[in-house]
Short mmCIF file of C-alpha atoms in Angstrom, two decimals:
data_model
loop_
_atom_site.label_atom_id
_atom_site.label_comp_id
_atom_site.label_asym_id
_atom_site.label_seq_id
_atom_site.Cartn_x
_atom_site.Cartn_y
_atom_site.Cartn_z
CA MET X 1 -14.76 0.01 10.61
CA LYS X 2 -11.42 -1.46 11.57
CA THR X 3 -10.85 -5.17 12.02
CA LEU X 4 -8.15 -6.82 14.08
CA TYR X 5 -5.57 -8.83 12.15
CA SER X 6 -4.23 -11.60 14.37
CA LEU X 7 -0.79 -13.10 14.10
CA LEU X 8 -1.27 -16.45 15.75
CA LEU X 9 2.39 -17.38 15.82
CA ALA X 10 3.58 -20.19 18.06
CA ALA X 11 7.24 -20.23 18.95
CA CYS X 12 7.91 -22.64 16.08
CA LEU X 13 5.04 -21.29 13.92
CA LEU X 14 2.89 -24.43 14.12
CA LEU X 15 -0.84 -24.66 13.62
CA GLY X 16 -2.87 -27.64 14.70
CA PRO X 17 -4.78 -29.72 12.13
CA THR X 18 -8.50 -29.40 11.58
CA ARG X 19 -10.34 -31.47 14.20
CA PRO X 20 -13.83 -33.00 14.43
CA LEU X 21 -16.47 -31.33 16.56
CA ARG X 22 -15.17 -31.09 20.11
CA ALA X 23 -16.99 -32.13 23.26
CA GLN X 24 -17.27 -28.54 24.49
CA ASP X 25 -18.88 -27.60 21.14
CA ARG X 26 -21.55 -30.19 21.85
CA GLY X 27 -22.28 -28.70 25.26
CA THR X 28 -20.51 -31.40 27.30
CA ALA X 29 -17.33 -31.31 29.39
CA PRO X 30 -14.20 -30.22 27.45
CA LEU X 31 -11.77 -32.91 26.42
CA PRO X 32 -8.09 -32.66 27.34
CA PRO X 33 -5.74 -31.93 24.40
CA PRO X 34 -4.14 -35.03 22.85
CA PRO X 35 -0.50 -35.78 23.77
CA GLY X 36 1.97 -33.76 21.71
CA ALA X 37 -0.63 -31.28 20.47
CA PRO X 38 0.85 -27.90 19.49
CA THR X 39 0.20 -24.98 21.82
CA GLN X 40 0.00 -21.27 21.16
CA ALA X 41 3.06 -19.96 22.97
CA ALA X 42 2.62 -16.29 22.04
CA ARG X 43 0.12 -14.04 20.28
CA ILE X 44 -0.01 -10.47 19.02
CA GLU X 45 -2.84 -8.56 17.37
CA LEU X 46 -2.24 -5.76 14.87
CA ASP X 47 -4.93 -3.11 14.60
CA LEU X 48 -5.17 -2.93 10.79
CA ASP X 49 -7.96 -2.38 8.30
CA PRO X 50 -7.87 -5.33 5.85
CA ASN X 51 -9.33 -3.12 3.11
CA THR X 52 -6.48 -0.61 3.18
CA SER X 53 -3.59 -2.32 4.99
CA GLU X 54 -1.39 -5.36 4.41
CA ALA X 55 0.96 -7.53 6.47
CA HIS X 56 3.61 -9.97 5.18
CA VAL X 57 5.35 -12.28 7.66
CA GLN X 58 8.87 -13.69 7.33
CA ALA X 59 10.31 -15.98 10.01
CA LEU X 60 14.06 -16.01 10.72
CA PRO X 61 14.96 -19.48 12.07
CA ALA X 62 18.50 -18.40 13.01
CA ASP X 63 17.27 -16.53 16.12
CA SER X 64 13.56 -17.50 16.14
CA SER X 65 12.53 -13.90 15.45
CA VAL X 66 9.78 -12.76 13.11
CA VAL X 67 9.89 -9.83 10.69
CA VAL X 68 6.60 -8.32 9.53
CA LEU X 69 6.38 -5.96 6.58
CA LEU X 70 3.43 -3.66 7.26
CA GLY X 71 1.72 -1.46 4.70
CA ARG X 72 -0.68 1.17 6.00
CA PRO X 73 -2.40 4.16 4.31
CA ASN X 74 -0.67 7.51 4.74
CA ARG X 75 -3.98 9.08 5.73
CA PRO X 76 -7.62 7.97 5.90
CA GLY X 77 -8.96 7.59 2.39
CA GLY X 78 -5.54 8.21 0.83
CA ARG X 79 -3.99 5.98 -1.84
CA GLU X 80 -0.37 6.31 -0.74
CA THR X 81 0.84 3.37 1.39
CA LEU X 82 3.50 3.67 4.09
CA PHE X 83 5.62 0.56 4.59
CA ALA X 84 7.69 -0.45 7.62
CA PHE X 85 9.59 -3.50 8.84
CA GLN X 86 8.71 -4.63 12.35
CA GLN X 87 10.89 -7.24 14.05
CA TYR X 88 9.58 -9.32 16.96
CA ASP X 89 11.54 -11.65 19.22
CA ARG X 90 10.56 -15.27 19.85
CA ASP X 91 7.96 -14.15 22.41
CA LEU X 92 6.50 -11.67 19.90
CA HIS X 93 7.75 -8.59 21.74
CA LEU X 94 8.47 -5.72 19.35
CA ARG X 95 12.23 -5.32 19.01
CA THR X 96 12.65 -2.85 16.14
CA GLU X 97 10.56 -0.87 13.65
CA ARG X 98 12.08 0.73 10.54
CA ALA X 99 10.20 2.73 7.92
CA VAL X 100 10.78 1.94 4.23
CA ASP X 101 10.69 4.64 1.57
CA VAL X 102 8.50 3.08 -1.14
CA PRO X 103 7.22 5.51 -3.83
CA ASP X 104 3.50 5.22 -4.51
CA GLU X 105 4.11 3.73 -7.99
CA PHE X 106 5.22 0.44 -6.40
CA SER X 107 3.10 -2.35 -4.98
CA PHE X 108 4.25 -5.35 -2.94
CA ALA X 109 5.12 -8.51 -4.92
CA ARG X 110 7.39 -10.95 -3.00
CA ILE X 111 9.25 -11.44 0.28
CA CYS X 112 12.13 -13.77 1.15
CA ALA X 113 15.11 -13.95 3.51
CA GLU X 114 18.54 -15.31 4.22
CA PRO X 115 19.84 -15.83 7.80
CA ARG X 116 19.91 -12.15 8.84
CA ILE X 117 18.49 -10.15 5.90
CA VAL X 118 14.85 -9.87 4.84
CA TYR X 119 14.12 -8.77 1.27
CA ALA X 120 10.85 -7.29 0.01
CA LEU X 121 10.33 -6.85 -3.73
CA PHE X 122 7.89 -4.29 -5.12
CA SER X 123 6.78 -3.97 -8.74
CA SER X 124 5.97 -0.71 -10.52
CA THR X 125 2.37 -0.11 -11.61
CA ARG X 126 3.52 2.55 -14.10
CA VAL X 127 6.69 1.23 -15.77
CA PRO X 128 6.69 -2.45 -16.84
CA GLY X 129 9.82 -4.28 -15.72
CA ARG X 130 10.75 -1.81 -12.96
CA PHE X 131 11.21 -3.24 -9.46
CA LEU X 132 12.22 -1.89 -6.06
CA VAL X 133 13.96 -4.11 -3.49
CA ALA X 134 14.04 -3.21 0.20
CA ALA X 135 16.59 -5.10 2.33
CA TYR X 136 16.20 -5.10 6.12
CA ASP X 137 19.21 -6.06 8.28
CA ALA X 138 17.74 -7.97 11.22
CA GLN X 139 20.92 -7.56 13.28
CA GLY X 140 21.77 -3.91 12.69
CA GLY X 141 18.27 -2.62 11.92
CA GLN X 142 19.30 -0.75 8.74
CA VAL X 143 17.19 -0.65 5.57
CA LEU X 144 18.63 -0.42 2.04
CA THR X 145 16.56 0.11 -1.12
CA GLN X 146 17.50 -0.37 -4.78
CA VAL X 147 15.54 0.15 -8.00
CA PHE X 148 16.06 -2.22 -10.94
CA ASP X 149 14.90 -1.46 -14.49
CA THR X 150 14.79 -4.77 -16.33
CA LYS X 151 12.96 -3.43 -19.44
CA THR X 152 11.73 -6.87 -20.57
CA VAL X 153 10.36 -8.58 -17.44
CA ARG X 154 6.59 -8.94 -17.05
CA ASN X 155 6.22 -10.71 -13.69
CA VAL X 156 8.27 -12.21 -10.85
CA VAL X 157 6.98 -15.70 -10.02
CA ASP X 158 9.56 -16.79 -7.42
CA LEU X 159 12.31 -15.19 -5.33
CA LYS X 160 15.21 -16.60 -3.29
CA ALA X 161 18.08 -14.89 -1.46
CA MET X 162 21.70 -15.96 -1.15
CA ASP X 163 24.79 -14.04 -0.02
CA GLY X 164 23.37 -10.58 -0.69
CA HIS X 165 21.96 -11.55 -4.10
CA LEU X 166 18.43 -12.30 -5.21
CA PHE X 167 17.61 -15.06 -7.67
CA ALA X 168 14.29 -14.18 -9.31
CA THR X 169 12.32 -16.44 -11.63
CA VAL X 170 10.55 -14.16 -14.11
CA THR X 171 8.31 -14.22 -17.17
CA LEU X 172 9.17 -11.97 -20.12
CA ASN X 173 7.09 -9.41 -21.96
CA ASP X 174 6.75 -11.68 -25.00
CA GLY X 175 4.52 -13.92 -22.87
CA GLN X 176 6.34 -17.00 -24.18
CA HIS X 177 9.49 -17.42 -22.11
CA LEU X 178 10.61 -17.97 -18.53
CA THR X 179 14.07 -17.01 -17.33
CA ALA X 180 16.00 -16.00 -14.20
CA LEU X 181 17.45 -12.75 -12.92
CA LEU X 182 20.34 -12.17 -10.54
CA LEU X 183 19.92 -8.95 -8.57
CA ASP X 184 22.85 -7.50 -6.60
CA VAL X 185 21.11 -5.46 -3.92
CA ALA X 186 24.27 -3.73 -2.66
CA THR X 187 25.37 -2.37 -6.06
CA GLY X 188 22.10 -2.23 -8.00
CA ARG X 189 23.46 -4.41 -10.82
CA LEU X 190 21.25 -6.97 -12.52
CA GLN X 191 22.07 -9.92 -14.75
CA PHE X 192 19.91 -12.16 -16.90
CA LEU X 193 20.97 -15.80 -16.49
CA SER X 194 21.24 -17.18 -20.01
CA SER X 195 21.61 -20.75 -18.69
CA VAL X 196 17.98 -20.55 -17.43
CA TYR X 197 15.85 -19.62 -20.45
CA GLU X 198 12.86 -21.80 -21.28
CA GLN X 199 9.69 -21.58 -23.32
CA LEU X 200 6.39 -21.53 -21.46
CA PRO X 201 4.59 -23.51 -20.10
CA THR X 202 7.85 -24.84 -18.60
CA GLN X 203 7.65 -25.65 -14.89
CA LEU X 204 10.60 -24.40 -12.82
CA SER X 205 11.54 -24.73 -9.16
CA PHE X 206 14.78 -24.01 -7.33
CA VAL X 207 16.46 -23.86 -3.95
CA ALA X 208 19.30 -21.65 -2.73
CA ASP X 209 22.11 -23.53 -0.99
CA ALA X 210 24.08 -20.84 0.83
CA THR X 211 26.49 -23.33 2.43
CA ALA X 212 27.68 -24.62 -0.94
CA GLY X 213 27.19 -21.27 -2.70
CA ARG X 214 24.89 -22.83 -5.28
CA ALA X 215 21.47 -22.16 -6.81
CA GLU X 216 19.86 -25.44 -7.90
CA TYR X 217 17.17 -25.35 -10.60
CA VAL X 218 14.76 -28.06 -11.75
CA LEU X 219 13.14 -27.48 -15.15
CA THR X 220 10.52 -29.48 -17.05
CA GLN X 221 11.08 -30.10 -20.75
CA THR X 222 8.55 -31.78 -23.05
CA ASN X 223 8.08 -32.62 -26.74
CA GLY X 224 4.31 -32.81 -26.34
CA ARG X 225 4.26 -36.59 -25.85
CA LYS X 226 6.80 -37.18 -23.10
CA SER X 227 8.48 -34.90 -20.58
CA ARG X 228 11.72 -35.05 -18.63
CA LEU X 229 13.55 -32.96 -16.07
CA GLN X 230 16.73 -30.94 -16.37
CA LEU X 231 18.75 -30.12 -13.26
CA LYS X 232 21.08 -27.12 -13.31
CA GLN X 233 23.50 -25.94 -10.67
CA LEU X 234 24.70 -22.31 -10.67
CA THR X 235 27.14 -20.42 -8.47
CA ASP X 236 25.99 -17.55 -6.26
CA ARG X 237 27.14 -15.24 -9.10
CA GLY X 238 25.06 -17.01 -11.75
CA GLN X 239 27.71 -19.10 -13.54
CA LEU X 240 26.60 -22.55 -14.68
CA VAL X 241 28.42 -25.30 -12.77
CA SER X 242 26.67 -28.49 -13.90
CA SER X 243 23.68 -29.69 -15.87
CA GLU X 244 22.06 -33.09 -16.25
CA TYR X 245 18.82 -34.71 -17.41
CA VAL X 246 16.60 -36.95 -15.34
CA GLN X 247 14.11 -39.15 -17.18
CA ALA X 248 12.25 -42.36 -16.51
CA GLN X 249 13.45 -45.55 -18.19
CA SER X 250 9.83 -46.59 -18.86
CA ASP X 251 7.13 -44.67 -20.73
CA ARG X 252 6.48 -42.46 -17.74
CA SER X 253 6.78 -38.68 -18.15
CA LEU X 254 8.30 -36.71 -15.29
CA ILE X 255 6.14 -33.62 -14.98
CA THR X 256 7.23 -31.49 -12.01
CA ALA X 257 9.78 -31.91 -9.23
CA GLN X 258 11.47 -30.19 -6.33
CA LEU X 259 14.77 -30.72 -4.54
CA SER X 260 14.83 -31.30 -0.80
CA PRO X 261 16.07 -28.36 1.31
CA PRO X 262 19.88 -28.05 1.36
CA GLN X 263 19.86 -28.21 5.18
CA ASP X 264 19.35 -31.96 4.88
CA THR X 265 22.97 -32.98 4.31
CA SER X 266 22.42 -36.74 4.55
CA THR X 267 20.58 -37.08 1.23
CA ARG X 268 19.36 -34.84 -1.58
CA LEU X 269 15.95 -36.05 -2.68
CA LEU X 270 14.30 -35.14 -5.94
CA THR X 271 10.55 -35.69 -5.60
CA GLY X 272 7.73 -34.92 -8.00
CA THR X 273 4.89 -36.16 -10.16
CA TYR X 274 4.76 -38.38 -13.24
CA SER X 275 2.25 -39.39 -15.90
CA LEU X 276 1.79 -42.58 -17.91
CA ARG X 277 0.12 -41.00 -20.94
CA ASP X 278 -0.76 -37.31 -21.17
CA PRO X 279 2.07 -35.22 -19.58
CA GLY X 280 -0.53 -32.58 -18.73
CA TYR X 281 -2.05 -34.77 -15.99
CA ALA X 282 -0.23 -36.27 -13.02
CA GLN X 283 -0.94 -39.91 -12.20
CA GLY X 284 1.59 -40.67 -9.49
CA LEU X 285 4.54 -39.60 -7.37
CA PHE X 286 8.24 -40.42 -7.69
CA ALA X 287 11.39 -39.88 -5.63
CA THR X 288 15.08 -40.38 -6.35
CA ASP X 289 18.19 -39.81 -4.26
CA LEU X 290 20.80 -37.42 -5.66
CA SER X 291 23.94 -38.06 -3.64
CA ALA X 292 26.33 -35.15 -3.18
CA ALA X 293 29.08 -36.96 -5.04
CA ALA X 294 26.94 -37.89 -8.03
CA TRP X 295 25.27 -34.49 -8.28
CA GLY X 296 28.55 -32.63 -8.18
CA SER X 297 30.27 -34.78 -10.81
CA ARG X 298 27.64 -35.23 -13.54
CA ARG X 299 27.35 -32.75 -16.41
#
């Protein structure tokens, strides 16, 4: 029996917070919404079976459109999945639909986007380390696919896009190391980034700054008693630009951290968690301001 999947997407993709029991739930007169409460500006329902279908949503802030990657069975009871990109305008009216040729050996893994391109990454269920990337041009409507054979990659744990390239954080087949891949979707070339190679259980986060043409990584390093952070800045082609350590002057261990989005040009905040004793358990939060001048000049 089919079930309706609902995309409850407001114009700015906002959902209201959980509220206490409302007056109308208690059988009394309904209460007016509080001032400034978000409203559902548009809604669309997709007739999909959750047992055999999938839907992955990617918003494009540049034009307030939404791209949905749909996966549906080729036929009732069949194992082959047919994928397609659907693009909706800000009012959730269907603008374009493009089929994607995804062989049945691949299953969906990650989705990300840059201003006008949406990327979907699929991993092979037959050949370890083989991935397929489908790129959808939200302006022209074209779809490009590339297959990458990495040989040594076990899993993709994060994915970011910048200037036609994909920066993928991956674990290796040895089960002991974390590194990064640079995938050129237009040419099919791949490159392991030797400047990002850490032993697990290293924590890693990064942001893609398309304006500056930089990928900014934050890595956690520990000796078992105390941990610190290492910040690395790479070009959009994977070359190391700068590297520096961030550590607390006291006995605190800095455990995990993330950089603020690059769209905030006034300050670059590094925020995360710290511990006073065991670096495996967070006991508080920290924040520090990385000015553009200081971040660009320190090595």
